[in-house]
PDB file of C-alpha atoms in Angstrom:
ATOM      1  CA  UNK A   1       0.000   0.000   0.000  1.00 95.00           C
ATOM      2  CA  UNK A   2       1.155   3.807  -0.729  1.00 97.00           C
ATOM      3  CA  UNK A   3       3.085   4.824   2.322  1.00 98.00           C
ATOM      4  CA  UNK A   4       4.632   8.964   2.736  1.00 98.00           C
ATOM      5  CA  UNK A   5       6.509   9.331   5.773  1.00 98.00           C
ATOM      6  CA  UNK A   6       7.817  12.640   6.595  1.00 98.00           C
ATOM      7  CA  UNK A   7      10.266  13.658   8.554  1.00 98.00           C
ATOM      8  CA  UNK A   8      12.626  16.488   9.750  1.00 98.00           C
ATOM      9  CA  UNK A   9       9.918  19.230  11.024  1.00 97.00           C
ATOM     10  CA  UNK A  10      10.714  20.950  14.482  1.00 97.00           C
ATOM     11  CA  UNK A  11      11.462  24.323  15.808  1.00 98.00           C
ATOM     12  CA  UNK A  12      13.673  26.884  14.522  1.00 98.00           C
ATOM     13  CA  UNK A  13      14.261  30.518  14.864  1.00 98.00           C
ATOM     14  CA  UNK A  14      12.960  33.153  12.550  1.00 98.00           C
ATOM     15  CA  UNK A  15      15.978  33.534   9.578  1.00 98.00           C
ATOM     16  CA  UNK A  16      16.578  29.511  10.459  1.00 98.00           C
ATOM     17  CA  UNK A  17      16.164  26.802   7.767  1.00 98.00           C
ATOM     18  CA  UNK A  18      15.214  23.052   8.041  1.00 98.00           C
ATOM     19  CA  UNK A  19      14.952  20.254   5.583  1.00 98.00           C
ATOM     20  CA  UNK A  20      11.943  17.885   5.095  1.00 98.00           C
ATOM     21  CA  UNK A  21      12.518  14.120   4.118  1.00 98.00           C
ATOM     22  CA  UNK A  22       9.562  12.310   2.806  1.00 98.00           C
ATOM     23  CA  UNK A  23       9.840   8.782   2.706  1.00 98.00           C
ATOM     24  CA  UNK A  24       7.615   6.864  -0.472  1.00 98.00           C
ATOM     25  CA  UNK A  25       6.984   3.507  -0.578  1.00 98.00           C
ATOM     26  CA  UNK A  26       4.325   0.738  -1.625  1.00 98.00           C
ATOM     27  CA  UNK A  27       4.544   3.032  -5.344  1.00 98.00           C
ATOM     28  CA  UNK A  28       6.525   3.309  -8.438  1.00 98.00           C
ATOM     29  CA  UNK A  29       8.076   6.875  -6.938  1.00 98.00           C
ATOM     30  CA  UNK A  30       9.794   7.551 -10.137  1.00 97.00           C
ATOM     31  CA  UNK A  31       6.559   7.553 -12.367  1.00 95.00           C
ATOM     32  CA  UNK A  32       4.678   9.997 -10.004  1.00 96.00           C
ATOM     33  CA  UNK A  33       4.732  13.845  -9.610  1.00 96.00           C
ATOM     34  CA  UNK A  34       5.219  14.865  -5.738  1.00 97.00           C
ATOM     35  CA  UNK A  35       4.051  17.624  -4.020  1.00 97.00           C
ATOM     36  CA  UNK A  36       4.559  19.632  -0.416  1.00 98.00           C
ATOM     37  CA  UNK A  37       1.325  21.272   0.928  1.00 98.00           C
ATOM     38  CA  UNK A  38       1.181  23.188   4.495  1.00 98.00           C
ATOM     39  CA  UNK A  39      -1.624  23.608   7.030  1.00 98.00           C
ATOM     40  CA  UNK A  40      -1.046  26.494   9.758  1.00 98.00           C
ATOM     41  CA  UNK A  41      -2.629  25.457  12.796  1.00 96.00           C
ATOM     42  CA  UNK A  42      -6.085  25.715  12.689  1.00 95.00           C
ATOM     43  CA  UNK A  43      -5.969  27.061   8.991  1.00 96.00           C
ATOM     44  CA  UNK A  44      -6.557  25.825   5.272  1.00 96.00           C
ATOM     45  CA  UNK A  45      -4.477  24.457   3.310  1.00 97.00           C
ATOM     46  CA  UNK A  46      -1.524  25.981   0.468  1.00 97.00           C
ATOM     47  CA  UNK A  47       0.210  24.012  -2.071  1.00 96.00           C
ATOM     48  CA  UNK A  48       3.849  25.035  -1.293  1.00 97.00           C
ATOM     49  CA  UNK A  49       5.394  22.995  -4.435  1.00 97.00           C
ATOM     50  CA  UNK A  50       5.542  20.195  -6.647  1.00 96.00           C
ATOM     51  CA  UNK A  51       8.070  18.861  -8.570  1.00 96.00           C
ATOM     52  CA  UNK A  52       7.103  16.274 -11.893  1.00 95.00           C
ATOM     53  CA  UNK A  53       8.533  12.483 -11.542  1.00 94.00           C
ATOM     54  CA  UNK A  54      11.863  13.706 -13.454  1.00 94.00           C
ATOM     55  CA  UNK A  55      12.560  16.701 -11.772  1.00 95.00           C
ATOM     56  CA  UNK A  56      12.725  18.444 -14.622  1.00 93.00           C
ATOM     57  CA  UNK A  57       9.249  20.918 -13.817  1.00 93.00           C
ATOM     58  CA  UNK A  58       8.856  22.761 -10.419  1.00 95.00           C
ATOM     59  CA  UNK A  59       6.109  24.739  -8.916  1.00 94.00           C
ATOM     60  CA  UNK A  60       6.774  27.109  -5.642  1.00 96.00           C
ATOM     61  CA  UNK A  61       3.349  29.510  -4.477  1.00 96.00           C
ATOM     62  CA  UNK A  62       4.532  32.695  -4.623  1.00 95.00           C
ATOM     63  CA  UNK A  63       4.745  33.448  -0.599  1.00 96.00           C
ATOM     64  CA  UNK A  64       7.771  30.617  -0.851  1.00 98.00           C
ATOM     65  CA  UNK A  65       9.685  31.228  -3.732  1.00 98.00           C
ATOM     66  CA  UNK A  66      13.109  31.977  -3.737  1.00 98.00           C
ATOM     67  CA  UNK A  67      13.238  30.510   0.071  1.00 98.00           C
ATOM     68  CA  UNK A  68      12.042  27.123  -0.411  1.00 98.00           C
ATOM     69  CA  UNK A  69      13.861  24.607  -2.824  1.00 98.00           C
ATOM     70  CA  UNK A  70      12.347  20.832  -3.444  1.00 98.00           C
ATOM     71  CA  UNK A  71      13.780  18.346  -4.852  1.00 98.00           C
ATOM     72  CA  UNK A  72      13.501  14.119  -5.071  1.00 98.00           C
ATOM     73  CA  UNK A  73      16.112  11.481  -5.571  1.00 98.00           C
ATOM     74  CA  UNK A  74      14.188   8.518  -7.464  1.00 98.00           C
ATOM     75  CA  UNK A  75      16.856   6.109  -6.593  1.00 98.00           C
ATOM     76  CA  UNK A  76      16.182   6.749  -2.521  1.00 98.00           C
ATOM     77  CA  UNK A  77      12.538   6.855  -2.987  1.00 98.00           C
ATOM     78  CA  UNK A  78      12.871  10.309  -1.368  1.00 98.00           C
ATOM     79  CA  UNK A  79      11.570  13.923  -1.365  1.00 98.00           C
ATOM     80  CA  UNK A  80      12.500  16.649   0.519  1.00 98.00           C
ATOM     81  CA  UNK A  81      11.972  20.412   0.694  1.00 98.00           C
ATOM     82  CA  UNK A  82      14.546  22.668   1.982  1.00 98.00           C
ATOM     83  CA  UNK A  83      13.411  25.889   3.755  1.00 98.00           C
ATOM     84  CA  UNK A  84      15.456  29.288   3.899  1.00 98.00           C
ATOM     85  CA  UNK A  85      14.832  32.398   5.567  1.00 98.00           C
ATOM     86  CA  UNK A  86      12.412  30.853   7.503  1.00 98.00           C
ATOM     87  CA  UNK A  87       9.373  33.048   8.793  1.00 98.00           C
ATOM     88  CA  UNK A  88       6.900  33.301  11.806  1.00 98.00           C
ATOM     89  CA  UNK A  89       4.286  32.775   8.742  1.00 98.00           C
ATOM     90  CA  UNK A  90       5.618  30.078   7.733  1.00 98.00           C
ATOM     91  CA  UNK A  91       4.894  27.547  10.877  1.00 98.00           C
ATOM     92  CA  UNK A  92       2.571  24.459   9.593  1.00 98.00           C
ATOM     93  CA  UNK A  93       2.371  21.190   9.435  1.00 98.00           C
ATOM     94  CA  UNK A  94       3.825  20.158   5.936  1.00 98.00           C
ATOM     95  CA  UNK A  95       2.138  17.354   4.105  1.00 98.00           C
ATOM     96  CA  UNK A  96       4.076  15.570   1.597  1.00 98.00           C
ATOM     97  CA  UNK A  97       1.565  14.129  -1.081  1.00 98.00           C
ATOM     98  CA  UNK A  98       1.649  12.326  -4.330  1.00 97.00           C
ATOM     99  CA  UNK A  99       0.197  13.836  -7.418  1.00 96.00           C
ATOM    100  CA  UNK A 100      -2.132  12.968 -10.159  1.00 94.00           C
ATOM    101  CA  UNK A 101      -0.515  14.721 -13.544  1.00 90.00           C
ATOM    102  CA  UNK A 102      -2.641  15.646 -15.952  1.00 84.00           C
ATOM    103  CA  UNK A 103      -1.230  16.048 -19.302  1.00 83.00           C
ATOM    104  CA  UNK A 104      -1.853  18.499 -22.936  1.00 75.00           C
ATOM    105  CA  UNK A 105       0.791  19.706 -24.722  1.00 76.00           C
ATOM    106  CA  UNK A 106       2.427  20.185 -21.110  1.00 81.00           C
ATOM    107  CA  UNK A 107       2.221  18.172 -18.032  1.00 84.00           C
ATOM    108  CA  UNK A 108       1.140  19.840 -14.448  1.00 86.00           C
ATOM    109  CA  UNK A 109      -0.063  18.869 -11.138  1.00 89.00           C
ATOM    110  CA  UNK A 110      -3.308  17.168 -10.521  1.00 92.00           C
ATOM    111  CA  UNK A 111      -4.997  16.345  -7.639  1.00 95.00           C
ATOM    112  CA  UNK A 112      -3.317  14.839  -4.671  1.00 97.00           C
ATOM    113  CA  UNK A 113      -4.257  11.291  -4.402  1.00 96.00           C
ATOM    114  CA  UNK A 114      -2.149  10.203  -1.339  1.00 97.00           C
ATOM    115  CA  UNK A 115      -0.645  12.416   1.711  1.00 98.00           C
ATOM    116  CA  UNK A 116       1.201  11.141   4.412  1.00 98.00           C
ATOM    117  CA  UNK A 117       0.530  12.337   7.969  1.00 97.00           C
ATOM    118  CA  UNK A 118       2.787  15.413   8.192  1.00 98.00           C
ATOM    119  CA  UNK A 119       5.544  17.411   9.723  1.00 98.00           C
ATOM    120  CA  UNK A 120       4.908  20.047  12.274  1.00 98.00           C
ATOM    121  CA  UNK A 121       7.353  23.233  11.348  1.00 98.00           C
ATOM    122  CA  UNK A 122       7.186  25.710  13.968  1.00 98.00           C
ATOM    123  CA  UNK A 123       9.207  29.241  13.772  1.00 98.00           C
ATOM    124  CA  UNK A 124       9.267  31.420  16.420  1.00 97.00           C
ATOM    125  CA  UNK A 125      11.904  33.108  18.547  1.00 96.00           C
TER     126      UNK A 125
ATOM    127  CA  UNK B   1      -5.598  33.842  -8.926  1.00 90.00           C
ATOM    128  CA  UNK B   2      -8.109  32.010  -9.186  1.00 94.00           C
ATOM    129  CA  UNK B   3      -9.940  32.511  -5.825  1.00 96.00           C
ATOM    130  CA  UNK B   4     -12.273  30.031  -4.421  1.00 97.00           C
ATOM    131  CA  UNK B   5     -15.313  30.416  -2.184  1.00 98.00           C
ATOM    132  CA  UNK B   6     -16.554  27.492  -0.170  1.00 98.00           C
ATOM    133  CA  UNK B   7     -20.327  27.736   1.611  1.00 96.00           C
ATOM    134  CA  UNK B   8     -21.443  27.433   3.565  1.00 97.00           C
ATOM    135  CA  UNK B   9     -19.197  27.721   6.267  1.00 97.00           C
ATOM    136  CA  UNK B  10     -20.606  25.387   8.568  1.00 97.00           C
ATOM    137  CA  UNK B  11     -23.287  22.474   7.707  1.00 97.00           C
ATOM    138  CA  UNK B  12     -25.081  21.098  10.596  1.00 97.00           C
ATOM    139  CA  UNK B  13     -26.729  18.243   9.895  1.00 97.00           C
ATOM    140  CA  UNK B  14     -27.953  14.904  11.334  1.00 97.00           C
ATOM    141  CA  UNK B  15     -26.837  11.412  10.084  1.00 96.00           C
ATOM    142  CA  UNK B  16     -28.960  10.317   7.229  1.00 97.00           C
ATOM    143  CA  UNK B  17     -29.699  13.666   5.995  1.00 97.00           C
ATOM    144  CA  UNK B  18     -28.232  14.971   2.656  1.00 98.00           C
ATOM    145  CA  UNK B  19     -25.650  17.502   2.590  1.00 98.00           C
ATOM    146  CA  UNK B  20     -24.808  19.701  -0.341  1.00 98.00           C
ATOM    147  CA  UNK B  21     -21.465  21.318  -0.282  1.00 98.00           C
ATOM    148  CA  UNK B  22     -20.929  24.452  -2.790  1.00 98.00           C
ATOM    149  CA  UNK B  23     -17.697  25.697  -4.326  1.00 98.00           C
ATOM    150  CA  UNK B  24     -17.575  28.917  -6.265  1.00 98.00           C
ATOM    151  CA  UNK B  25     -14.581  29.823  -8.543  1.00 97.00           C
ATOM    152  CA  UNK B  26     -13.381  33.765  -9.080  1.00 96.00           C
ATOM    153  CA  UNK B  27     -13.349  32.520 -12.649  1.00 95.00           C
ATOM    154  CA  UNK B  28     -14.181  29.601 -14.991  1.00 94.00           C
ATOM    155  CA  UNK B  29     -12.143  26.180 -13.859  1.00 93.00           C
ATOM    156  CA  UNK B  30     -10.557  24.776 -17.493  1.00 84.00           C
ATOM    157  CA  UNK B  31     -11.414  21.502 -18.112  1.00 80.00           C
ATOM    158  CA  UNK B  32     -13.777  20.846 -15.098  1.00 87.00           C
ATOM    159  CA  UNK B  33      -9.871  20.506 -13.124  1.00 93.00           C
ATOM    160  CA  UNK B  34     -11.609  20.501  -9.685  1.00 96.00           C
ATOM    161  CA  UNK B  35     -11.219  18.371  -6.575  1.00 97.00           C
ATOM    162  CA  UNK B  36     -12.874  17.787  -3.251  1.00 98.00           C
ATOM    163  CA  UNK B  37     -10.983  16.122  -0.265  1.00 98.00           C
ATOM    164  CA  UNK B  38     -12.298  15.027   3.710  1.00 98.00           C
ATOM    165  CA  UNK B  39     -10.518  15.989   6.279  1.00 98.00           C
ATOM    166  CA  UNK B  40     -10.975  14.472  10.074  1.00 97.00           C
ATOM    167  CA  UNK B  41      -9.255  16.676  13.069  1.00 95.00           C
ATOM    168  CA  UNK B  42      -5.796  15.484  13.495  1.00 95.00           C
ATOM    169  CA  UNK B  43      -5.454  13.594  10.099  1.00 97.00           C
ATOM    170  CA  UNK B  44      -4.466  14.297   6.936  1.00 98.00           C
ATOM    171  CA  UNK B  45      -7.107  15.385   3.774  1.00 98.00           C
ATOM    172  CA  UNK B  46      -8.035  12.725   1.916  1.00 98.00           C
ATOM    173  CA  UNK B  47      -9.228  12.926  -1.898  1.00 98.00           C
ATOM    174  CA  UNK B  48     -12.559  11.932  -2.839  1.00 98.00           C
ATOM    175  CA  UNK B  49     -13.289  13.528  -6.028  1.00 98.00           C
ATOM    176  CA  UNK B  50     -11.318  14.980  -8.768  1.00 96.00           C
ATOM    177  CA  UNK B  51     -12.103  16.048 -12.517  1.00 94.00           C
ATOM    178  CA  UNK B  52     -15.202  17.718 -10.818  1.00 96.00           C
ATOM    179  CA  UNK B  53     -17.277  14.157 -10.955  1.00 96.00           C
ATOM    180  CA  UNK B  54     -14.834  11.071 -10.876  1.00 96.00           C
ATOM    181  CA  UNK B  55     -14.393   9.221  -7.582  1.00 97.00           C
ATOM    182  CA  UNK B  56     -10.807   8.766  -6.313  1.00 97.00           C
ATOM    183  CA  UNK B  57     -10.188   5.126  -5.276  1.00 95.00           C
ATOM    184  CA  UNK B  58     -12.103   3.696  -3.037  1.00 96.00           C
ATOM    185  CA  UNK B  59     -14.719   6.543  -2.265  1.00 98.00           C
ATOM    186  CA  UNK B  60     -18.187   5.315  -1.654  1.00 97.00           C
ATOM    187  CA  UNK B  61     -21.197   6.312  -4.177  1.00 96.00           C
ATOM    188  CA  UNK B  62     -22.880   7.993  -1.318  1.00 98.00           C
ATOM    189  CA  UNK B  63     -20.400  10.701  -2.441  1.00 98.00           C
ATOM    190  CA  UNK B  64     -20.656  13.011  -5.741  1.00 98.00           C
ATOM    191  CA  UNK B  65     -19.465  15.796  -7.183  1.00 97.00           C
ATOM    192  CA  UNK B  66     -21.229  18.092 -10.103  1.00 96.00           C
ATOM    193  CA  UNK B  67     -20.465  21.444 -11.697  1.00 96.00           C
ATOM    194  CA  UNK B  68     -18.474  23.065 -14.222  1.00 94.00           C
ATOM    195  CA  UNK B  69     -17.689  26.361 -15.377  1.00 94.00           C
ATOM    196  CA  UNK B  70     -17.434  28.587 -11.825  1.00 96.00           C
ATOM    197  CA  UNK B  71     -19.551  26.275 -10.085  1.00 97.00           C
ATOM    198  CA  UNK B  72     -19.211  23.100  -8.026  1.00 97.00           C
ATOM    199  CA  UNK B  73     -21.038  21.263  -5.824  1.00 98.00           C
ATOM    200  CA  UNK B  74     -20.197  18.170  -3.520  1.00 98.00           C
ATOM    201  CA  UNK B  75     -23.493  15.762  -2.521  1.00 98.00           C
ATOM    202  CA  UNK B  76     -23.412  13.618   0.241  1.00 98.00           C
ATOM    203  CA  UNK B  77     -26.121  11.479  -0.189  1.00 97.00           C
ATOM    204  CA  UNK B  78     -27.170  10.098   3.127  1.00 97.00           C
ATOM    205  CA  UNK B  79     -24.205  11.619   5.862  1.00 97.00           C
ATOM    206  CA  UNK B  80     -22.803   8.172   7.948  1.00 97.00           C
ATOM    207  CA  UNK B  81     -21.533   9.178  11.070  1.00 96.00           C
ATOM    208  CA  UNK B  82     -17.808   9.081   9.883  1.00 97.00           C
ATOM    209  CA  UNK B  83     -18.704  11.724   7.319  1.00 98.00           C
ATOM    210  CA  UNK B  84     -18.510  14.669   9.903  1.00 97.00           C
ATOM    211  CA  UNK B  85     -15.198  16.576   8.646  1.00 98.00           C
ATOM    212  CA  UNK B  86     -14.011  19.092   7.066  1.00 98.00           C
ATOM    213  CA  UNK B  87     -14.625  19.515   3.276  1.00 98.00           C
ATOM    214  CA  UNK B  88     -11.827  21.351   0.830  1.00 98.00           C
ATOM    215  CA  UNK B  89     -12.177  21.882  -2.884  1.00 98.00           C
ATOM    216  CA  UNK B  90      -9.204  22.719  -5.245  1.00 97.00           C
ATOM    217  CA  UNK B  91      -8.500  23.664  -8.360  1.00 96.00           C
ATOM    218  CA  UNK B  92      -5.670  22.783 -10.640  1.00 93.00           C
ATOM    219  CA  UNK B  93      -6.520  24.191 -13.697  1.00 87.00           C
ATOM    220  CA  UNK B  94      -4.391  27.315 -13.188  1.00 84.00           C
ATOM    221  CA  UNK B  95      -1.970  27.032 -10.880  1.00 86.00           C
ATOM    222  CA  UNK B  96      -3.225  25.746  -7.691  1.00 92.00           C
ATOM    223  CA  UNK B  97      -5.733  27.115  -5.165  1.00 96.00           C
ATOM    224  CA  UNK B  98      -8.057  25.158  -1.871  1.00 97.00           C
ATOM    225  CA  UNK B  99     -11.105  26.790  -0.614  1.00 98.00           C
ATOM    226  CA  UNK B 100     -11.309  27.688   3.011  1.00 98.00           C
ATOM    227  CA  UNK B 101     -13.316  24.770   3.716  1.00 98.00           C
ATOM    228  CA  UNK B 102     -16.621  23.844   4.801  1.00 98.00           C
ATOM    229  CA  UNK B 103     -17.128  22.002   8.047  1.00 98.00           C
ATOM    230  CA  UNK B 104     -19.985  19.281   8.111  1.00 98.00           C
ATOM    231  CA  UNK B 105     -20.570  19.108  11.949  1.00 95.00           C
ATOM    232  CA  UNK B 106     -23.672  16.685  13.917  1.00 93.00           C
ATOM    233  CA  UNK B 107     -26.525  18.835  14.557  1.00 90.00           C
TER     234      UNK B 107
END
């Protein structure tokens, strides 16, 4: 069965950065698009970013770009998301989910089909 | 943007009853590329419908979803008692946007 295991939330200092693991299993990881999505407490929920099964096509929302970086390694079964310049803003719990691509001439991000059960990030001095 | 507006904000209802979930778009949703996920209090969202009708795996037929256009609606048929959650829809037609949720609560 499809398995996401994430890893490496915590608390850090405002300015700080952290790195996210997300472990996949039970799935062909290399044939799927993957995605990070956070929930503040007691909030919605944001897409943060997605990156396509290659790599080669990544997504950030705008509030993250430039701070946050994903990236996968398809032999490790493995995602991760590495946060910069970390703000009070950006304290969530960070879902990592896997991603239904829907295809035209391009290829973007669907639907997320499977999360795992999150990462609480917390900033604050 | 696209900006989406989910109402109402709270549905209370008892188990049995029919609930009908609405989700309005800032501006038409190409290709019907709308989804609807559950959420439970201290779990992760779950997807039950996607493409604006289709079923994700494993979703029972007490749950549909309609619409196109700006306009979406989620139909639980008869509510079960594990149905009281919180319900999301999303779009992923241009870029990617939730709603802020509607919460189906016991009355």
């Amino acid at each position: 069965q499809v398995q996401l295991v994430e890893s490496g939330g915590g608390l850090v200092k405002p300015g700080g950065s952290l790195r996210l693991s997300c472990a996949a299993s039970g799935f062909t990881f290399s044939d799927y698009y993957m995605s990070w999505i956070r929930q503040a407490p007691g909030k919605g929920l944001e897409w943060v970013s997605y990156i396509s099964s290659s790599g080669s096509t990544i997504y950030y929302a705008d509030s993250v770009k430039g701070r946050f970086t994903i990236s996968r390694d398809n032999a490790k079964n493995s995602l991760y998301l590495q946060m910069n310049s970390l703000r009070a803003e950006d304290t969530a719990v960070y879902y990592c989910a896997r991603v239904l691509a829907y295809c035209g001439g391009d290829c973007y991000s669907g639907p997320a089909d499977y999360w795992g059960q999150g990462t609480l990030v917390t900033v604050s001095s | 943007e696209i900006v989406l507006t989910q109402s109402p904000g709270t549905l209370s209802l008892s188990p049995g009853e029919r609930a009908t979930l609405s989700c309005r778009a800032s501006q038409s949703v190409s290709s019907s590329y709308l989804a609807w996920y559950q959420q439970k209090p201290g779990q992760a969202p779950r997807l039950l419908i996607y493409g604006a009708s289709s079923r994700a795996t494993g979703i029972p037929d007490r749950f549909s979803g309609s619409g196109s256009g700006t306009d979406f609606t989620l139909t639980i048929s008869r509510l079960e008692p594990e149905d009281f959650a919180v319900y999301y829809c999303q779009q992923y037609g241009s870029s990617l946007t939730f709603g802020p949720g509607t919460k189906v609560d016991i009355k």
